[in-house]
Amino acid sequence: MHAEADVVIDTTCATPTDIAARVAARLSRAPRSYAGHVDVLVGGQWGSEGKGNLAFYLAPEYDLLVRVGAPNAGHKVRGHDGVAYTHRQLPSGTRATDSRLLLGAGAVINVAILIREIADCAITAERLAIDPGALIIEERDVERETGLKLAIGSTGTGGGAALTRRIEQRGVPGAVRMAGDIPELLPYIRESASVLEDAHALGGRIFIEGTQGTGLSLLHGSFPHVTSRDTTVGTLLAEVGVPPSMLRRVIVAFRSYPIRVGGQSGPMDGEITWDTIAQRSGLSAELVKDAEVGSVSGNPRRVAEFSWAQLRHSVRLNGATDIALTFADYLDSRNRGARRLGQLTVETVEFIEEMEAVALAPVSLISTCFDGRGPIDRRLW
Ligand code: IMP
Ligand code: MG
């Protein structure tokens, strides 16, 4: 027997799951290497880079759409029906395709907001998986962030306070609730490790959508005007539970003019007004101001000149393979409706060439208008 067997397992000193792991390794027809199955989109500035529409556009190419982070991020997406929807917890590609959805262990969840979004988007329990270890925001977390709104322009949605509790109150019985503890979420609860493994086994492609922007990183941003987590690609992968070796593309998104939320939201070089942008671009000042309120806060945003130093810094921190330029219409209203590079103004093409020179990465996606038909797609992949 021993001589003929491919593998011999001494079951007396192994648990059933140990035995299953060793047997599965021999029987599985999953690919041996998972390299190159994961693409990531992150913000290069202070959030609101228009990642939502980009994620919506790219989503049909993937089998699994993943989000982590908290509902402080609002990702506004124009649907196929032309109607905009702001995602707070679910991936921005949710309404673009019927791909599976995953909220990873690094997700920070407001149950009421998530349940409403699940209903709004008619999501089935089969389609959505939520890691049991995702953190739940409690009412007292929201209350605790009231002061932060004034101090640093926080959205005050309680994510940071919840994460603080997750660390501070380890060992305090009942103090920290996870997604797996919430009866309403039970139909969706599945270990992300097994969801990811299923996706791998089928050779599936995975898309991870970052939230906020590199400039708001707890570690690499302008402390204290930062959010409650690191927002760069390394942490994003860790929060999902995906190793760096699986990465294929890292798309870093930049607006033509970066914004910060209104209020005491921190330093921003070269601050200008929306009127200036309207004047330069030929867009209506009213239209621009109407569009430029926070999708979570509802407050008018601050805006500044494009920062080339920030481009360089964010591209390096994230190891960008691709750049996405959004709001090309703010450079010139004539860029609206352009379907290819050659239809953009000469100055805009020069701007893009300069981005590529500074970033040492191609500008692969260019969005020209929120209500447009999707970005100009120059990807070679
Ligand atoms: P908090 O994460 O809501 O506490 O906010 C911390 C800082 O990050 C504040 O300046 C917020 O305005 C900013 N911030 C948080 N989330 C977003 C976002 O999704 N877009 C833009 N700014 C954000
Ligand atoms: Mg936003």
XYZ file of C-alpha atoms and ligand atoms in Angstrom:
405
model
C 0.000 0.000 0.000
C 2.593 2.513 1.115
C 4.763 1.782 -1.850
C 1.970 2.522 -4.360
C 0.392 5.563 -2.741
C 1.294 9.043 -4.027
C 1.055 10.331 -0.527
C 0.779 8.688 2.865
C -0.751 10.682 5.698
C -0.483 9.654 9.301
C -3.984 10.548 10.458
C -3.320 9.878 14.104
C -1.575 13.188 14.675
C -3.470 15.417 12.219
C -6.797 17.209 12.406
C -9.434 16.636 9.698
C -8.698 20.063 8.215
C -4.975 19.289 8.089
C -5.717 16.085 6.225
C -8.084 17.927 3.883
C -5.404 20.537 3.134
C -2.835 17.885 2.217
C -5.274 15.849 0.131
C -6.648 18.934 -1.635
C -3.132 19.900 -2.658
C -2.883 16.634 -4.630
C -6.407 16.569 -6.055
C -6.948 20.219 -6.901
C -6.860 21.222 -10.529
C -6.457 24.857 -9.588
C -3.662 26.700 -11.373
C -0.337 26.449 -9.587
C 0.401 30.117 -9.939
C -2.034 32.896 -9.205
C 0.307 35.578 -10.475
C -1.353 38.343 -12.429
C -4.949 37.703 -11.481
C -5.536 40.873 -9.499
C -5.874 44.467 -10.696
C -6.185 47.407 -8.348
C -7.472 50.971 -8.655
C -6.376 53.560 -6.106
C -6.665 57.324 -5.791
C -3.500 59.381 -6.247
C -4.726 62.588 -4.586
C -7.183 63.296 -1.747
C -10.058 61.135 -2.856
C -12.945 61.910 -5.180
C -10.759 61.171 -8.189
C -13.688 59.680 -10.054
C -12.711 56.099 -9.258
C -16.371 55.048 -9.186
C -17.036 55.480 -12.888
C -13.677 53.941 -13.792
C -14.425 50.879 -11.652
C -17.882 50.653 -13.243
C -16.340 50.760 -16.711
C -13.741 48.070 -15.949
C -15.992 45.783 -13.882
C -17.318 43.523 -16.688
C -13.755 42.252 -17.228
C -13.661 40.680 -13.761
C -15.192 37.701 -11.989
C -14.921 39.127 -8.489
C -15.219 42.765 -7.407
C -13.793 43.567 -4.003
C -14.125 46.486 -1.616
C -12.714 47.232 1.787
C -12.672 50.421 3.852
C -15.505 52.336 5.435
C -18.594 54.265 4.334
C -16.742 57.584 4.654
C -15.942 57.053 0.981
C -18.752 57.799 -1.427
C -18.232 56.470 -4.931
C -20.614 58.107 -7.343
C -21.329 56.057 -10.409
C -23.389 56.760 -13.490
C -25.312 53.606 -14.342
C -26.167 52.137 -17.747
C -29.561 53.790 -17.337
C -27.884 57.178 -16.921
C -28.979 57.410 -13.299
C -26.238 58.149 -10.758
C -25.869 56.067 -7.620
C -23.422 56.666 -4.778
C -21.921 53.485 -3.376
C -20.832 53.633 0.244
C -20.000 49.994 0.947
C -20.435 47.871 -2.179
C -17.980 47.890 -5.102
C -18.621 50.566 -7.724
C -18.982 47.944 -10.433
C -21.951 46.339 -8.677
C -24.518 47.661 -11.144
C -22.277 47.168 -14.191
C -22.244 43.390 -14.237
C -23.393 40.340 -12.293
C -19.886 39.398 -11.121
C -19.509 38.200 -7.564
C -18.918 40.781 -4.851
C -16.732 40.611 -1.779
C -16.365 42.846 1.253
C -13.040 41.788 2.707
C -11.873 41.556 6.299
C -10.662 45.153 6.049
C -14.169 46.418 5.387
C -15.685 48.665 8.067
C -19.443 48.420 7.904
C -22.391 50.593 8.841
C -25.092 47.916 8.854
C -27.984 50.255 8.002
C -26.119 51.820 5.067
C -25.043 48.421 3.742
C -28.491 46.850 4.054
C -30.024 49.785 2.205
C -27.429 49.500 -0.549
C -28.020 45.754 -0.877
C -31.733 46.470 -1.315
C -31.210 49.413 -3.691
C -29.028 47.282 -5.947
C -31.114 44.087 -5.542
C -28.128 42.003 -4.438
C -28.672 38.328 -3.711
C -26.975 36.419 -0.918
C -25.431 34.178 -3.545
C -23.713 37.102 -5.196
C -22.325 38.960 -2.197
C -19.868 37.575 0.317
C -18.942 39.458 3.483
C -15.975 38.336 5.521
C -17.041 37.479 9.081
C -14.130 39.565 10.378
C -15.232 42.825 8.764
C -15.733 45.438 11.472
C -19.089 46.907 12.486
C -19.493 50.642 13.170
C -21.647 51.352 16.240
C -23.734 54.455 16.883
C -21.276 55.552 19.580
C -18.448 55.550 16.986
C -20.325 58.105 14.919
C -20.937 60.212 18.027
C -17.262 60.052 18.965
C -16.253 61.557 15.610
C -18.387 64.680 15.941
C -15.382 66.782 16.964
C -13.270 65.463 14.099
C -15.620 67.021 11.559
C -14.554 70.491 12.586
C -10.958 69.642 13.448
C -9.913 67.910 10.201
C -12.981 67.942 7.958
C -13.750 64.316 8.780
C -16.899 62.815 7.282
C -17.672 61.712 10.860
C -18.986 58.362 9.736
C -17.410 56.482 12.641
C -14.957 54.267 10.776
C -11.913 55.572 12.598
C -13.522 55.262 16.034
C -14.570 51.694 15.212
C -11.038 50.783 14.165
C -9.735 52.331 17.394
C -12.091 50.100 19.375
C -10.989 47.068 17.409
C -7.528 47.584 18.833
C -8.313 49.166 22.185
C -11.042 46.794 23.315
C -9.585 43.434 22.398
C -10.524 41.125 25.219
C -13.489 43.225 26.379
C -16.471 40.868 26.010
C -19.058 42.106 23.487
C -17.206 45.381 22.893
C -16.308 44.745 19.271
C -18.855 43.316 16.863
C -17.827 41.816 13.561
C -19.960 41.141 10.490
C -20.279 37.520 11.598
C -22.080 38.701 14.759
C -24.863 40.512 12.909
C -27.966 38.382 12.260
C -29.067 40.493 9.245
C -25.748 39.850 7.542
C -25.639 36.103 8.150
C -26.881 35.138 4.648
C -23.826 36.879 3.170
C -21.152 35.724 5.586
C -18.379 33.715 3.957
C -14.675 33.586 4.717
C -12.938 35.737 2.121
C -10.110 33.201 1.948
C -12.485 30.604 0.533
C -14.195 33.113 -1.798
C -10.785 34.128 -3.151
C -9.712 30.499 -3.435
C -12.853 29.650 -5.420
C -12.149 32.560 -7.736
C -8.559 31.368 -8.185
C -9.604 27.793 -8.814
C -11.665 28.951 -11.789
C -8.849 31.184 -13.016
C -11.002 34.203 -12.246
C -9.871 37.783 -12.434
C -10.220 39.975 -9.375
C -10.668 43.740 -9.180
C -9.949 45.626 -5.974
C -11.200 49.164 -5.654
C -9.403 51.483 -3.285
C -11.118 54.227 -1.362
C -10.081 57.822 -0.686
C -6.661 58.775 -2.039
C -2.977 58.383 -1.342
C -2.806 61.913 0.144
C -5.282 60.863 2.853
C -3.187 57.896 3.988
C -2.826 57.594 7.749
C 0.836 56.725 7.177
C 1.852 58.687 4.089
C -0.578 61.603 4.097
C -0.413 65.010 5.759
C -1.152 64.009 9.372
C -3.439 64.881 11.123
C -5.559 65.674 8.037
C -5.775 62.043 7.054
C -8.261 59.210 7.146
C -8.158 56.288 9.578
C -6.156 53.858 7.455
C -3.379 53.652 4.935
C -4.825 54.122 1.468
C -1.984 52.804 -0.679
C -1.942 49.581 -2.636
C 0.057 47.589 -0.086
C -2.509 48.018 2.658
C -5.377 47.557 0.251
C -4.087 44.094 -0.622
C -3.527 43.256 3.041
C -7.058 44.325 3.925
C -8.439 41.976 1.294
C -5.995 39.187 2.084
C -4.365 38.967 -1.314
C -0.583 38.625 -1.650
C 1.406 41.128 -3.742
C 2.540 38.312 -6.042
C -0.988 38.147 -7.489
C -0.918 41.722 -8.772
C -1.079 42.532 -12.440
C -1.975 46.205 -12.903
C -1.994 49.080 -10.426
C -4.060 51.935 -11.808
C -3.642 55.223 -9.960
C -6.320 57.827 -10.638
C -5.707 61.588 -10.791
C -8.102 64.433 -11.341
C -7.025 67.300 -13.595
C -7.504 69.508 -10.503
C -7.255 67.768 -7.099
C -9.821 68.436 -4.410
C -10.092 68.211 -0.658
C -13.405 68.272 1.152
C -14.578 71.644 2.439
C -13.533 72.895 5.878
C -10.272 72.365 7.783
C -9.258 69.448 5.614
C -5.530 70.187 5.509
C -2.762 71.612 3.347
C -3.143 71.790 -0.400
C -0.689 73.777 -2.550
C -1.959 76.171 -5.176
C -5.544 76.375 -4.014
C -7.830 78.046 -6.579
C -11.553 78.594 -6.995
C -14.168 76.770 -9.045
C -14.758 80.050 -10.872
C -11.171 79.983 -12.121
C -11.656 76.465 -13.443
C -14.906 77.459 -15.113
C -13.172 80.448 -16.731
C -10.218 78.433 -17.989
C -12.249 75.525 -19.278
C -15.284 77.285 -20.627
C -17.597 75.195 -18.433
C -20.489 76.803 -16.618
C -19.453 77.856 -13.109
C -22.852 76.859 -11.790
C -22.633 73.378 -13.244
C -19.169 72.811 -11.817
C -20.114 74.058 -8.347
C -23.236 71.923 -8.317
C -21.182 68.847 -9.113
C -18.387 69.604 -6.646
C -19.981 68.929 -3.318
C -18.844 65.929 -1.246
C -20.787 62.777 -2.067
C -20.899 61.916 1.649
C -20.676 65.324 3.363
C -22.665 67.373 0.840
C -20.237 70.283 1.485
C -18.546 72.295 -1.279
C -15.092 70.955 -2.057
C -11.787 72.834 -2.091
C -9.783 72.656 -5.294
C -6.184 73.289 -6.385
C -3.808 73.301 -9.324
C -2.609 69.884 -10.445
C 0.427 68.890 -8.363
C 3.222 67.255 -10.311
C 5.070 66.493 -7.083
C 2.025 64.642 -5.816
C 1.784 62.710 -9.087
C 5.382 61.566 -8.726
C 5.016 60.730 -5.032
C 1.768 58.743 -5.413
C 2.988 56.835 -8.428
C 6.051 55.752 -6.497
C 4.178 54.815 -3.332
C 1.743 52.665 -5.289
C 4.006 51.332 -8.018
C 1.597 52.514 -10.698
C 1.582 50.506 -13.910
C -1.107 52.796 -15.321
C -2.450 56.270 -14.738
C -6.066 57.282 -15.109
C -6.750 60.972 -15.762
C -10.225 62.079 -14.801
C -12.121 65.351 -15.281
C -10.385 66.150 -18.575
C -13.305 68.491 -19.274
C -12.093 70.752 -16.461
C -8.955 71.366 -18.538
C -11.118 72.366 -21.492
C -14.837 71.947 -22.050
C -14.045 70.947 -25.644
C -12.687 67.655 -24.279
C -16.220 66.604 -23.400
C -17.382 63.810 -25.596
C -13.920 63.023 -27.031
C -13.780 59.336 -27.933
C -10.050 59.102 -28.609
C -6.857 60.917 -27.744
C -6.759 62.858 -30.989
C -10.068 64.495 -30.194
C -8.715 66.137 -27.039
C -7.289 69.656 -27.292
C -3.592 70.001 -28.093
C -2.964 71.433 -24.599
C -4.663 68.447 -22.994
C -2.608 65.992 -25.032
C 0.511 67.881 -23.907
C -0.684 67.670 -20.309
C -1.082 63.902 -20.701
C 2.370 63.573 -22.237
C 3.820 65.479 -19.302
C 1.982 63.171 -16.865
C 3.545 60.173 -18.570
C 6.999 61.751 -18.446
C 6.731 62.486 -14.722
C 4.959 59.251 -13.784
C 6.998 56.983 -16.050
C 3.747 55.159 -16.675
C 1.145 55.394 -19.431
C -2.046 57.393 -19.046
C -4.253 54.479 -20.027
C -7.702 55.762 -19.150
C -9.002 59.298 -19.621
C -12.438 60.310 -18.507
C -13.763 63.428 -20.133
C -17.093 63.921 -18.438
C -19.111 62.402 -15.589
C -22.061 61.724 -17.863
C -19.965 60.477 -20.748
C -19.996 57.067 -22.348
C -17.003 55.836 -20.396
C -13.326 56.782 -20.486
C -11.017 56.955 -23.476
C -9.392 53.543 -23.212
C -5.740 53.408 -24.285
C -4.837 50.266 -22.372
C -2.615 47.749 -24.069
C -3.869 44.999 -21.748
P -12.595 60.576 7.824
O -11.936 59.442 7.145
O -14.037 60.699 7.456
O -12.347 60.664 9.290
O -11.962 61.905 7.231
C -10.572 62.177 7.324
C -10.132 63.059 6.172
O -10.257 62.330 4.949
C -11.012 64.287 5.999
O -10.261 65.329 5.422
C -12.063 63.779 5.018
O -12.723 64.790 4.361
C -11.213 62.948 4.099
N -11.973 61.871 3.437
C -12.402 60.718 3.998
N -13.027 59.966 3.089
C -12.977 60.644 1.934
C -13.429 60.360 0.603
O -13.966 59.313 0.301
N -13.201 61.324 -0.345
C -12.572 62.472 -0.041
N -12.111 62.773 1.167
C -12.316 61.869 2.149
Mg -15.924 60.301 -3.003
